[in-house]
Amino acid sequence: MEVVTTKTEVTTNMPTTKNEIAMQLKDVSVAFSGRTAVRDVTFDVEEKKVTSLIGPSGSGKTTLLRSLNRLHDLTKGAVVEGQILLGDTDIYNDKLPTTLLRSRIGMVFQRPNPFPTMSIYDNVVSGLRFNGIKKKALLDEAVESSLIAAALWDSVKGRLKNGGTTLSGGEQQRLCIARALAVEPEILLMDEPTSSLDPISTKAIEDLMGELKNRVTIVIVTHNMQQAARVSDNCAFLLMGDDRAGELIEFAETKKIFNNPSDPRTLDYIQGRFG
Amino acid sequence: MTDLLTQLPPDPIYDRRKQIQERAAKTIGRRTLISRAYISMLMGCFIIALIPLGSVIYALINKGIAAISWTFLTALPSQPNLMQQDAIGGIGNAILGTIIIDLLAGLVAVPIGVLLGLYLAEATSRVADFLRAITEIMTGIPSILLGVFAYEYVVVPTKQFSGLAGIVALGVLMVPVIAKASEISFRGVPSTLREAGLALGARDSKIAKSITLPVAAPGVITGVLLSLARAMGETAPILLVVGASGAWNFNPLKPISALPLLTYNYSGSQYPSQRAAAWGVALALVTMILILSLTARIVSARMRREKR
């Protein structure tokens, strides 16, 4: 157990390390225009671990993930109920500005989406610039550090001024990971980050996640059960209920979910009987 | 092994596949013929459409080129009289006037149009719906109406025909065209880019400035240049409000000369020399519009290529 006692200065970005819980979901429900998409999900996201969300299409994995950084705020008629705690902060009810919240929770999307008008360098530092950081030395440092962390530094260090979209698909996705890491978020949300990539790029990103969790807590949505088994420490299994709303069936260590699940429906899904 | 294979019941799929392939082979000749007939018909329509357009351009170049000379393009006009019927002078001040009016109208209309387009693309309120409808209607408004508008609200109060009145009329004409083109370009920006910006903690204004605007820029610039080109050729409002001037005039608050105006005046002249010069004026105007349109294409193509 790691308890921060040596640091005297107050760092708001330091999560509550006492119980090593980075984020808590308490009875989280998401509804769009009155239709419930996800209902009453409760689990803890452990710090510096990888938590995977699995389940068949329509079970609300992505919907749930996007509620964790308030991305549903844009959608008209979207309502998120329950509590999501980042450390001690209730992200929906406390007076934390959404932009500040999102700078603490990074996100990687299904398809690589580097900013097409920006160079590799500018892509990586875009989050820092959005948040008002302009010091060249700090930006340079962030570029090197996050590209190294995303296992992309060696192949792009000589062409940082090239466009971000000149890279291959797998490299673009790693660029997007670097872009998210540059802001040094506490949590990194990944929404099926390898679903549009070839097997080699997929493997590169899976390998990366093992390294990354020393630096950031990861929550990943994946369609690929093998991927969840390979990369995650904890696993949440969601399933569409009778009224088409996604529900949490089981949350446990990934080992337990895949070897000895408590719920027969989890076993059915793991064994490929539906979904 | 072979016995076993021959004993298998015939697969209905094979039978159906054979039927389909036979049918396709039998009708291939007829289908090719129909296809060729359609293509010839389309080519015919294309040629018919080209005839009037081609004749106009032919007449324009054929008659216009004779009038064009360095003096014609740079000198001031002179009024022919019975003694000197060929003294038509030049159109230098009209070219200048057209550029001044167009440029200043653009200077006012572009920021308003682009921002309105951004608003129409992003906002979902009732106000936005209303504005979108208004913009739509405004793009189809007869330009003479804008001339009347500028006459009533600029020429009458200032008691002066002026370039300013032309700028107002053309500016109002350009705003909805630019707004519409920009709105379409902004809507074409993938929402996943905006979400990426949000997820990094960017405010809406930052996203608009750093992501939406640069990504949509090629389309926006094309829209702007095409609206400038269209405004340049507008004749009705110009005729009504800019007055006329035979001198070099850089002051938009005074009457000013313009190419569409000159084309109109010259083509109705009693002097054959001026009627001939009208073609030269028109050619100069069309060339300027062509340059703008080509620039629009080149700029947007280059910007699109750079993004790859």
Coordinates of C-alpha atoms in Angstrom, one line a residue:
Chain A
M1 CA 0.0 0.0 0.0
E2 CA 1.3 3.4 -1.0
V3 CA 0.5 6.3 1.2
V4 CA 1.7 9.7 0.2
T5 CA 3.0 11.5 3.3
T6 CA 6.3 13.0 2.2
K7 CA 4.7 15.5 -0.1
T8 CA 3.6 18.6 1.8
E9 CA 2.3 20.7 -1.1
V10 CA -1.4 20.2 -2.0
T11 CA -1.8 18.5 -5.3
T12 CA -5.4 18.2 -6.3
N13 CA -4.4 15.7 -9.0
M14 CA -3.3 13.2 -6.5
P15 CA -6.0 10.5 -6.1
T16 CA -6.9 9.1 -2.7
T17 CA -4.3 6.5 -2.5
K18 CA -5.4 5.1 0.8
N19 CA -7.7 2.4 -0.6
E20 CA -6.2 2.7 -4.1
I21 CA -9.5 3.5 -5.6
A22 CA -9.3 5.9 -8.5
M23 CA -12.9 6.1 -9.4
Q24 CA -16.1 4.9 -7.8
L25 CA -19.4 4.3 -9.7
K26 CA -22.5 4.2 -7.5
D27 CA -25.8 3.3 -9.1
V28 CA -24.9 5.0 -12.3
S29 CA -27.8 5.1 -14.9
V30 CA -27.7 6.8 -18.3
A31 CA -30.9 7.6 -20.2
F32 CA -31.4 9.2 -23.6
S33 CA -34.7 11.2 -23.9
G34 CA -36.3 9.1 -21.2
R35 CA -35.1 5.7 -22.5
T36 CA -32.7 4.1 -20.1
A37 CA -29.5 2.8 -21.8
V38 CA -27.6 1.7 -18.7
R39 CA -29.1 1.0 -15.3
D40 CA -27.7 1.1 -11.7
V41 CA -24.1 0.2 -12.3
T42 CA -21.9 0.1 -9.2
F43 CA -18.2 -0.8 -9.1
D44 CA -14.8 0.6 -8.1
V45 CA -12.0 1.4 -10.6
E46 CA -8.8 0.5 -8.9
E47 CA -5.8 2.8 -9.2
K48 CA -3.1 1.8 -11.7
K49 CA -5.0 -1.2 -12.8
V50 CA -6.7 -1.9 -16.1
T51 CA -10.5 -2.3 -15.8
S52 CA -12.2 -3.8 -18.8
L53 CA -15.9 -3.4 -19.7
I54 CA -17.2 -6.4 -21.7
G55 CA -20.5 -7.5 -23.0
P56 CA -22.4 -7.9 -26.2
S57 CA -23.5 -5.1 -28.5
G58 CA -26.1 -2.9 -26.9
S59 CA -25.1 -3.7 -23.4
G60 CA -24.1 -0.1 -22.7
K61 CA -20.4 -0.4 -22.4
T62 CA -19.5 2.6 -24.5
T63 CA -22.4 4.6 -23.0
L64 CA -21.1 3.9 -19.5
L65 CA -17.6 4.8 -20.5
R66 CA -18.6 8.1 -22.0
S67 CA -20.4 9.0 -18.8
L68 CA -17.1 8.8 -16.9
N69 CA -15.8 12.0 -18.6
R70 CA -19.1 13.7 -19.1
L71 CA -19.1 13.3 -22.8
H72 CA -22.8 12.8 -22.8
D73 CA -23.2 16.5 -21.8
L74 CA -23.2 17.3 -25.5
T75 CA -26.1 15.0 -26.3
K76 CA -29.5 16.6 -26.0
G77 CA -31.8 14.7 -23.7
A78 CA -29.0 12.6 -22.1
V79 CA -29.4 12.2 -18.3
V80 CA -26.8 10.6 -16.0
E81 CA -28.0 9.6 -12.6
G82 CA -26.2 8.2 -9.6
Q83 CA -22.7 9.1 -8.4
I84 CA -19.3 9.0 -10.1
L85 CA -16.5 9.9 -7.7
L86 CA -13.1 10.8 -9.0
G87 CA -11.2 10.7 -5.7
D88 CA -13.5 12.5 -3.4
T89 CA -15.1 14.6 -6.2
D90 CA -18.5 13.9 -7.4
I91 CA -17.9 14.7 -11.1
Y92 CA -21.6 15.5 -11.9
N93 CA -22.5 17.4 -8.8
D94 CA -19.5 19.2 -7.4
K95 CA -18.5 22.5 -8.8
L96 CA -15.6 21.1 -10.9
P97 CA -15.7 22.7 -14.4
T98 CA -16.2 20.1 -17.1
T99 CA -13.1 21.1 -19.0
L100 CA -10.9 20.6 -15.9
L101 CA -12.5 17.3 -15.2
R102 CA -11.8 16.2 -18.8
S103 CA -8.2 17.2 -18.6
R104 CA -7.9 14.8 -15.6
I105 CA -9.5 11.9 -17.5
G106 CA -8.1 11.2 -20.9
M107 CA -9.8 9.3 -23.7
V108 CA -8.8 7.2 -26.7
F109 CA -11.5 6.6 -29.3
Q110 CA -12.6 3.7 -31.4
R111 CA -11.0 5.0 -34.6
P112 CA -7.7 7.0 -34.5
N113 CA -8.6 10.7 -34.6
P114 CA -5.5 12.8 -34.7
F115 CA -6.2 16.4 -35.6
P116 CA -5.7 16.4 -39.4
T117 CA -4.4 20.0 -39.6
M118 CA -1.8 19.5 -36.9
S119 CA 1.7 18.1 -37.0
I120 CA 2.7 15.1 -34.8
Y121 CA 4.2 17.6 -32.3
D122 CA 1.1 19.8 -32.3
N123 CA -1.2 16.8 -31.9
V124 CA 0.7 15.7 -28.8
V125 CA 0.8 19.1 -27.1
S126 CA -2.8 20.1 -28.2
G127 CA -4.3 19.1 -24.8
L128 CA -1.7 21.1 -23.0
R129 CA -2.3 24.1 -25.2
F130 CA -6.0 23.8 -24.8
N131 CA -5.4 24.0 -21.1
G132 CA -3.4 27.2 -21.3
I133 CA 0.2 25.7 -21.2
K134 CA 2.5 27.6 -23.5
K135 CA 6.0 27.1 -22.1
K136 CA 8.1 25.6 -24.9
A137 CA 10.4 23.6 -22.6
L138 CA 7.4 22.0 -20.9
L139 CA 5.8 21.2 -24.3
D140 CA 9.0 19.7 -25.7
E141 CA 9.4 17.6 -22.5
A142 CA 5.8 16.4 -22.8
V143 CA 6.2 15.4 -26.4
E144 CA 9.2 13.2 -25.8
S145 CA 7.9 11.7 -22.6
S146 CA 4.4 10.8 -23.9
L147 CA 5.6 9.6 -27.3
I148 CA 8.1 7.3 -25.5
A149 CA 5.3 6.1 -23.2
A150 CA 3.2 5.4 -26.4
A151 CA 6.1 3.5 -27.9
L152 CA 6.1 5.9 -30.9
W153 CA 9.1 8.1 -30.1
D154 CA 11.8 6.2 -32.0
S155 CA 9.9 6.0 -35.2
V156 CA 8.7 9.6 -35.3
K157 CA 11.3 11.7 -33.5
G158 CA 12.9 12.7 -36.8
R159 CA 9.7 13.9 -38.3
L160 CA 7.7 15.6 -35.6
K161 CA 6.7 18.4 -38.0
N162 CA 5.0 16.0 -40.3
G163 CA 1.2 15.8 -40.3
G164 CA -0.4 13.6 -37.7
T165 CA -2.4 11.9 -40.4
T166 CA 0.7 10.8 -42.4
L167 CA 1.2 8.0 -40.0
S168 CA -0.3 4.5 -40.4
G169 CA -3.5 3.5 -38.6
G170 CA -1.7 1.8 -35.7
E171 CA 0.7 4.7 -35.3
Q172 CA -2.1 7.2 -35.4
Q173 CA -3.8 5.4 -32.6
R174 CA -0.6 5.5 -30.6
L175 CA -0.3 9.2 -31.4
C176 CA -3.8 9.6 -29.9
I177 CA -2.7 7.7 -26.8
A178 CA 0.4 10.0 -26.6
R179 CA -1.9 13.0 -27.0
A180 CA -4.1 11.8 -24.1
L181 CA -1.1 11.0 -21.9
A182 CA 0.6 14.4 -22.5
V183 CA -2.0 16.1 -20.2
E184 CA -0.9 13.5 -17.5
P185 CA -4.5 12.3 -16.8
E186 CA -5.2 10.3 -13.7
I187 CA -7.5 8.0 -15.7
L188 CA -7.4 6.9 -19.3
L189 CA -10.6 5.8 -21.0
M190 CA -10.2 3.6 -24.0
D191 CA -13.2 2.9 -26.2
E192 CA -12.4 -0.2 -28.2
P193 CA -9.0 1.3 -29.1
T194 CA -8.0 -1.6 -31.4
S195 CA -11.2 -2.4 -33.2
S196 CA -10.1 -0.6 -36.4
L197 CA -6.5 -1.9 -36.3
D198 CA -4.6 -4.9 -37.8
P199 CA -3.4 -7.7 -35.5
I200 CA 0.2 -6.4 -35.2
S201 CA -0.9 -2.9 -34.3
T202 CA -3.4 -4.4 -31.9
K203 CA -0.6 -6.4 -30.2
A204 CA 1.6 -3.3 -30.0
I205 CA -1.2 -1.4 -28.2
E206 CA -2.0 -4.3 -25.9
D207 CA 1.6 -4.5 -24.9
L208 CA 1.6 -0.8 -24.3
M209 CA -1.2 -1.0 -21.8
G210 CA 0.8 -3.3 -19.5
E211 CA 3.4 -0.5 -19.4
L212 CA 1.0 2.4 -19.1
K213 CA -0.8 1.2 -16.0
N214 CA 2.3 2.2 -14.0
R215 CA 1.5 5.7 -15.0
V216 CA -2.3 5.9 -15.4
T217 CA -5.4 4.0 -14.4
I218 CA -7.1 2.5 -17.5
V219 CA -10.7 1.7 -18.2
I220 CA -11.1 -0.1 -21.5
V221 CA -14.2 -1.1 -23.5
T222 CA -13.6 -4.1 -25.7
H223 CA -15.6 -6.4 -27.9
N224 CA -12.7 -8.8 -27.8
M225 CA -12.9 -11.1 -24.8
Q226 CA -9.4 -12.5 -25.3
Q227 CA -8.2 -8.9 -25.2
A228 CA -10.0 -8.3 -21.9
A229 CA -8.5 -11.5 -20.5
R230 CA -5.0 -10.5 -21.7
V231 CA -4.8 -6.9 -20.6
S232 CA -7.2 -6.3 -17.7
D233 CA -6.9 -6.8 -14.0
N234 CA -10.6 -6.3 -13.2
C235 CA -13.5 -6.9 -15.5
A236 CA -17.1 -5.7 -15.6
F237 CA -19.6 -7.8 -17.6
L238 CA -22.6 -6.0 -18.8
L239 CA -25.7 -7.4 -20.5
M240 CA -28.8 -5.9 -22.0
G241 CA -31.8 -6.5 -19.8
D242 CA -35.4 -7.2 -20.8
D243 CA -36.2 -3.5 -21.3
R244 CA -33.1 -3.1 -23.5
A245 CA -31.2 -1.3 -20.8
G246 CA -27.7 -2.4 -20.0
E247 CA -27.1 -3.8 -16.6
L248 CA -24.0 -4.9 -14.7
I249 CA -24.1 -8.7 -14.3
E250 CA -20.8 -9.2 -12.6
F251 CA -17.7 -7.3 -11.6
A252 CA -14.7 -9.2 -10.4
E253 CA -11.0 -9.8 -11.0
T254 CA -10.5 -10.7 -14.6
K255 CA -9.1 -14.1 -13.5
K256 CA -12.3 -14.9 -11.7
I257 CA -14.6 -13.7 -14.5
F258 CA -12.8 -15.9 -17.0
N259 CA -12.2 -19.0 -14.8
N260 CA -14.9 -19.1 -12.2
P261 CA -17.7 -16.6 -12.8
S262 CA -20.4 -16.4 -10.2
D263 CA -23.3 -15.7 -12.6
P264 CA -24.3 -18.3 -15.1
R265 CA -24.9 -15.6 -17.7
T266 CA -21.3 -14.6 -17.5
L267 CA -20.2 -18.1 -18.1
D268 CA -22.5 -18.4 -21.1
Y269 CA -21.0 -15.2 -22.6
I270 CA -17.4 -16.2 -21.9
Q271 CA -18.1 -19.6 -23.5
G272 CA -19.5 -17.8 -26.5
R273 CA -23.1 -19.0 -26.2
F274 CA -24.4 -15.6 -27.1
G275 CA -23.3 -12.1 -28.0
Chain B
M1 CA -14.8 -42.1 -53.0
T2 CA -16.0 -41.2 -56.4
D3 CA -19.0 -43.4 -56.0
L4 CA -19.9 -41.5 -52.9
L5 CA -19.6 -38.1 -54.7
T6 CA -21.9 -39.2 -57.6
Q7 CA -24.4 -40.5 -55.2
L8 CA -24.8 -37.1 -53.5
P9 CA -28.2 -35.4 -54.3
P10 CA -27.8 -32.4 -56.7
D11 CA -27.3 -29.2 -54.8
P12 CA -30.1 -26.7 -55.6
I13 CA -27.5 -23.9 -55.4
Y14 CA -25.6 -25.3 -58.4
D15 CA -28.8 -25.4 -60.4
R16 CA -29.7 -21.9 -59.5
R17 CA -26.2 -20.6 -60.2
K18 CA -26.3 -22.3 -63.7
Q19 CA -29.6 -20.6 -64.5
I20 CA -28.3 -17.2 -63.4
Q21 CA -25.1 -17.5 -65.4
E22 CA -26.9 -18.7 -68.5
R23 CA -29.5 -15.9 -68.3
A24 CA -26.7 -13.3 -67.9
A25 CA -24.8 -14.6 -70.9
K26 CA -27.8 -14.7 -73.1
T27 CA -28.8 -11.1 -72.4
I28 CA -25.3 -9.5 -72.4
G29 CA -25.6 -8.2 -75.9
R30 CA -28.9 -6.5 -75.4
R31 CA -27.8 -5.0 -72.1
T32 CA -24.6 -3.6 -73.6
L33 CA -26.7 -2.0 -76.3
I34 CA -29.0 -0.3 -73.9
S35 CA -26.1 0.9 -71.9
R36 CA -24.4 2.4 -75.0
A37 CA -27.7 4.1 -76.0
Y38 CA -28.0 5.8 -72.6
I39 CA -24.4 7.0 -72.7
S40 CA -24.9 8.5 -76.2
M41 CA -28.1 10.2 -75.0
L42 CA -26.2 11.7 -72.1
M43 CA -23.4 12.8 -74.4
G44 CA -26.1 14.4 -76.7
C45 CA -27.6 16.3 -73.7
F46 CA -24.1 17.5 -72.7
I47 CA -23.4 18.8 -76.2
I48 CA -26.8 20.6 -76.4
A49 CA -26.1 22.2 -73.1
L50 CA -22.7 23.2 -74.3
I51 CA -23.9 25.0 -77.4
P52 CA -25.4 28.1 -75.9
L53 CA -22.6 28.4 -73.3
G54 CA -20.0 27.8 -76.0
S55 CA -21.5 30.5 -78.3
V56 CA -21.5 33.1 -75.5
I57 CA -17.9 32.4 -74.6
Y58 CA -16.9 32.4 -78.3
A59 CA -18.6 35.7 -78.9
L60 CA -17.1 37.1 -75.8
I61 CA -13.5 36.2 -76.7
N62 CA -13.9 36.8 -80.4
K63 CA -15.4 40.3 -80.0
G64 CA -13.8 41.2 -76.7
I65 CA -10.2 40.5 -77.6
A66 CA -10.3 43.1 -80.4
A67 CA -11.1 45.8 -77.8
I68 CA -8.5 44.8 -75.3
S69 CA -5.2 46.6 -75.2
W70 CA -2.9 47.9 -72.5
T71 CA -4.3 51.4 -72.9
F72 CA -7.9 50.0 -72.7
L73 CA -7.1 48.3 -69.4
T74 CA -5.3 51.2 -67.8
A75 CA -6.6 54.5 -69.1
L76 CA -9.6 56.5 -68.1
P77 CA -12.6 56.5 -70.3
S78 CA -13.4 59.3 -72.7
Q79 CA -16.7 60.2 -74.2
P80 CA -16.8 59.8 -78.0
N81 CA -18.5 62.6 -80.0
L82 CA -19.5 63.0 -83.6
M83 CA -16.1 64.3 -84.5
Q84 CA -14.1 61.6 -82.6
Q85 CA -16.3 58.6 -82.7
D86 CA -13.6 56.2 -81.8
A87 CA -12.3 58.0 -78.7
I88 CA -13.5 55.5 -76.1
G89 CA -10.5 55.6 -73.8
G90 CA -10.0 52.9 -71.2
I91 CA -11.6 51.1 -68.3
G92 CA -8.8 51.4 -65.7
N93 CA -11.0 53.2 -63.1
A94 CA -13.8 50.8 -63.6
I95 CA -11.5 47.8 -62.9
L96 CA -10.3 49.7 -59.8
G97 CA -13.9 50.5 -58.7
T98 CA -14.9 46.8 -59.1
I99 CA -12.0 45.7 -57.0
I100 CA -12.6 48.3 -54.3
I101 CA -16.3 47.5 -54.0
D102 CA -15.8 43.7 -54.1
L103 CA -12.9 43.8 -51.6
L104 CA -14.6 46.0 -49.1
A105 CA -17.9 44.1 -49.4
G106 CA -15.9 40.9 -48.8
L107 CA -14.1 42.4 -45.8
V108 CA -17.4 43.0 -44.1
A109 CA -19.3 40.0 -45.3
V110 CA -16.6 37.3 -44.8
P111 CA -16.3 37.4 -41.0
I112 CA -20.0 37.8 -40.6
G113 CA -20.8 35.0 -43.0
V114 CA -18.2 32.6 -41.6
L115 CA -19.2 33.1 -38.0
L116 CA -22.9 32.8 -39.0
G117 CA -22.0 29.5 -40.7
L118 CA -20.2 28.3 -37.6
Y119 CA -23.2 29.2 -35.5
L120 CA -25.7 27.5 -37.9
A121 CA -23.5 24.3 -37.9
E122 CA -23.1 24.1 -34.1
A123 CA -26.3 25.5 -32.6
T124 CA -29.4 23.4 -32.3
S125 CA -31.8 26.0 -30.8
R126 CA -35.0 27.3 -32.3
V127 CA -33.2 30.6 -33.0
A128 CA -30.7 28.7 -35.0
D129 CA -33.4 27.0 -37.0
F130 CA -35.0 30.3 -37.7
L131 CA -31.7 31.9 -38.8
R132 CA -31.0 28.8 -41.0
A133 CA -34.4 29.3 -42.8
I134 CA -33.7 33.1 -43.2
T135 CA -30.2 32.3 -44.6
E136 CA -31.7 29.8 -47.0
I137 CA -34.3 32.4 -48.3
M138 CA -31.7 35.1 -48.5
T139 CA -29.5 33.1 -50.9
G140 CA -32.3 33.2 -53.4
I141 CA -33.2 36.8 -53.0
P142 CA -33.3 38.8 -56.3
S143 CA -30.3 41.1 -56.3
I144 CA -32.2 44.1 -57.6
L145 CA -34.0 44.1 -54.2
L146 CA -30.7 44.6 -52.5
G147 CA -30.0 47.5 -54.9
V148 CA -33.3 49.1 -53.9
F149 CA -32.5 48.5 -50.2
A150 CA -29.1 50.2 -50.6
Y151 CA -30.6 53.0 -52.5
E152 CA -33.2 53.6 -49.9
Y153 CA -30.9 53.3 -46.8
V154 CA -27.6 54.6 -48.2
V155 CA -28.1 56.7 -51.3
V156 CA -31.1 58.6 -50.1
P157 CA -29.8 59.5 -46.6
T158 CA -26.4 60.5 -47.8
K159 CA -27.9 62.2 -50.9
Q160 CA -25.0 60.6 -52.9
F161 CA -24.5 57.7 -55.2
S162 CA -21.5 55.9 -53.9
G163 CA -19.3 52.9 -53.8
L164 CA -20.4 52.4 -50.2
A165 CA -24.0 51.8 -51.3
G166 CA -22.6 49.1 -53.7
I167 CA -20.6 47.6 -50.9
V168 CA -23.7 47.4 -48.7
A169 CA -25.8 45.8 -51.4
L170 CA -23.1 43.2 -52.4
G171 CA -22.2 42.6 -48.7
V172 CA -25.8 41.7 -47.9
L173 CA -25.8 39.5 -51.0
M174 CA -22.6 37.7 -50.0
V175 CA -23.3 37.0 -46.3
P176 CA -25.9 34.2 -46.8
V177 CA -23.8 32.6 -49.6
I178 CA -20.7 32.5 -47.4
A179 CA -22.8 31.3 -44.4
K180 CA -24.3 28.5 -46.3
A181 CA -21.0 27.3 -47.8
S182 CA -19.3 27.6 -44.4
E183 CA -22.1 25.8 -42.6
I184 CA -21.7 22.8 -44.9
S185 CA -17.9 22.8 -44.5
F186 CA -18.2 23.0 -40.7
R187 CA -20.8 20.2 -40.6
G188 CA -18.3 18.1 -42.6
V189 CA -15.8 18.1 -39.7
P190 CA -16.0 14.7 -38.1
S191 CA -17.6 14.9 -34.6
T192 CA -14.9 12.5 -33.3
L193 CA -12.4 15.3 -33.7
R194 CA -14.5 17.6 -31.6
E195 CA -14.9 14.9 -29.0
A196 CA -11.2 14.4 -29.0
G197 CA -10.8 18.1 -28.2
L198 CA -13.4 17.9 -25.5
A199 CA -11.8 14.9 -23.9
L200 CA -8.6 16.8 -23.7
G201 CA -10.3 19.5 -21.7
A202 CA -10.7 22.1 -24.5
R203 CA -13.4 24.8 -24.2
D204 CA -15.9 25.2 -27.1
S205 CA -14.2 28.3 -28.3
K206 CA -10.8 26.6 -28.4
I207 CA -12.3 23.7 -30.3
A208 CA -13.8 26.0 -32.9
K209 CA -10.6 27.9 -33.3
S210 CA -8.0 25.1 -33.2
I211 CA -9.9 22.2 -34.7
T212 CA -13.2 23.0 -36.5
L213 CA -12.0 26.1 -38.3
P214 CA -8.7 24.7 -39.7
V215 CA -10.2 21.4 -40.7
A216 CA -13.1 23.2 -42.5
A217 CA -10.9 25.9 -44.0
P218 CA -10.6 24.6 -47.6
G219 CA -14.3 24.5 -47.9
V220 CA -14.8 27.9 -46.3
I221 CA -12.2 29.5 -48.4
T222 CA -13.8 28.1 -51.6
G223 CA -17.2 29.4 -50.5
V224 CA -15.7 32.9 -49.8
L225 CA -13.9 33.1 -53.1
L226 CA -16.9 31.9 -55.1
S227 CA -19.2 34.4 -53.3
L228 CA -16.7 37.1 -54.2
A229 CA -16.7 36.0 -57.8
R230 CA -20.5 36.0 -57.9
A231 CA -20.7 39.5 -56.3
M232 CA -18.2 40.8 -58.8
G233 CA -20.6 40.0 -61.7
E234 CA -23.7 41.3 -60.0
T235 CA -25.1 44.1 -62.2
A236 CA -28.5 45.1 -61.0
P237 CA -27.7 46.6 -57.6
I238 CA -24.5 48.2 -58.9
L239 CA -26.4 49.9 -61.7
L240 CA -28.8 51.4 -59.2
V241 CA -26.5 52.8 -56.5
V242 CA -22.9 53.4 -57.4
G243 CA -23.5 56.3 -59.7
A244 CA -20.8 56.8 -62.3
S245 CA -17.4 58.3 -62.5
G246 CA -15.0 59.1 -65.3
A247 CA -12.1 59.7 -62.9
W248 CA -9.8 57.6 -60.7
N249 CA -11.7 57.3 -57.4
F250 CA -10.3 55.6 -54.4
N251 CA -13.0 57.0 -52.1
P252 CA -15.9 54.7 -51.6
L253 CA -18.1 57.5 -50.3
K254 CA -18.1 59.1 -53.7
P255 CA -19.7 57.8 -57.0
I256 CA -17.5 55.2 -58.5
S257 CA -17.2 53.3 -61.7
A258 CA -17.5 49.5 -62.1
L259 CA -17.2 46.9 -64.9
P260 CA -20.8 45.6 -64.9
L261 CA -22.1 49.2 -65.0
L262 CA -19.8 50.1 -67.9
T263 CA -20.8 46.9 -69.8
Y264 CA -24.4 48.0 -69.5
N265 CA -23.9 51.6 -70.5
Y266 CA -21.6 50.8 -73.4
S267 CA -23.8 48.1 -74.9
G268 CA -26.7 50.5 -75.3
S269 CA -24.5 53.3 -76.8
Q270 CA -25.3 55.1 -80.1
Y271 CA -21.6 54.8 -81.0
P272 CA -20.5 51.5 -82.6
S273 CA -17.0 52.0 -81.1
Q274 CA -18.5 52.0 -77.6
R275 CA -20.8 49.0 -78.4
A276 CA -17.7 47.1 -79.5
A277 CA -15.8 48.2 -76.3
A278 CA -18.7 46.7 -74.2
W279 CA -17.4 43.3 -75.2
G280 CA -13.9 44.2 -74.0
V281 CA -15.3 45.3 -70.7
A282 CA -17.2 42.1 -70.4
L283 CA -14.2 40.1 -71.2
A284 CA -12.1 41.9 -68.6
L285 CA -14.9 41.2 -66.0
V286 CA -15.2 37.5 -66.9
T287 CA -11.4 37.1 -66.8
M288 CA -11.3 38.6 -63.2
I289 CA -14.1 36.2 -62.1
L290 CA -12.4 33.3 -63.8
I291 CA -9.2 34.1 -61.9
L292 CA -11.1 34.2 -58.6
S293 CA -12.8 30.9 -59.3
L294 CA -9.5 29.2 -60.3
T295 CA -7.8 30.6 -57.2
A296 CA -10.6 29.1 -55.2
R297 CA -10.1 25.7 -56.7
I298 CA -6.3 25.8 -56.5
V299 CA -6.2 27.0 -52.9
S300 CA -8.7 24.4 -51.7
A301 CA -7.1 21.6 -53.6
R302 CA -3.7 22.5 -52.2
M303 CA -5.0 22.8 -48.6
R304 CA -6.7 19.4 -48.9
R305 CA -3.5 17.9 -50.2
E306 CA -1.4 19.3 -47.4
K307 CA -3.6 17.6 -44.9
R308 CA -2.9 14.2 -46.2

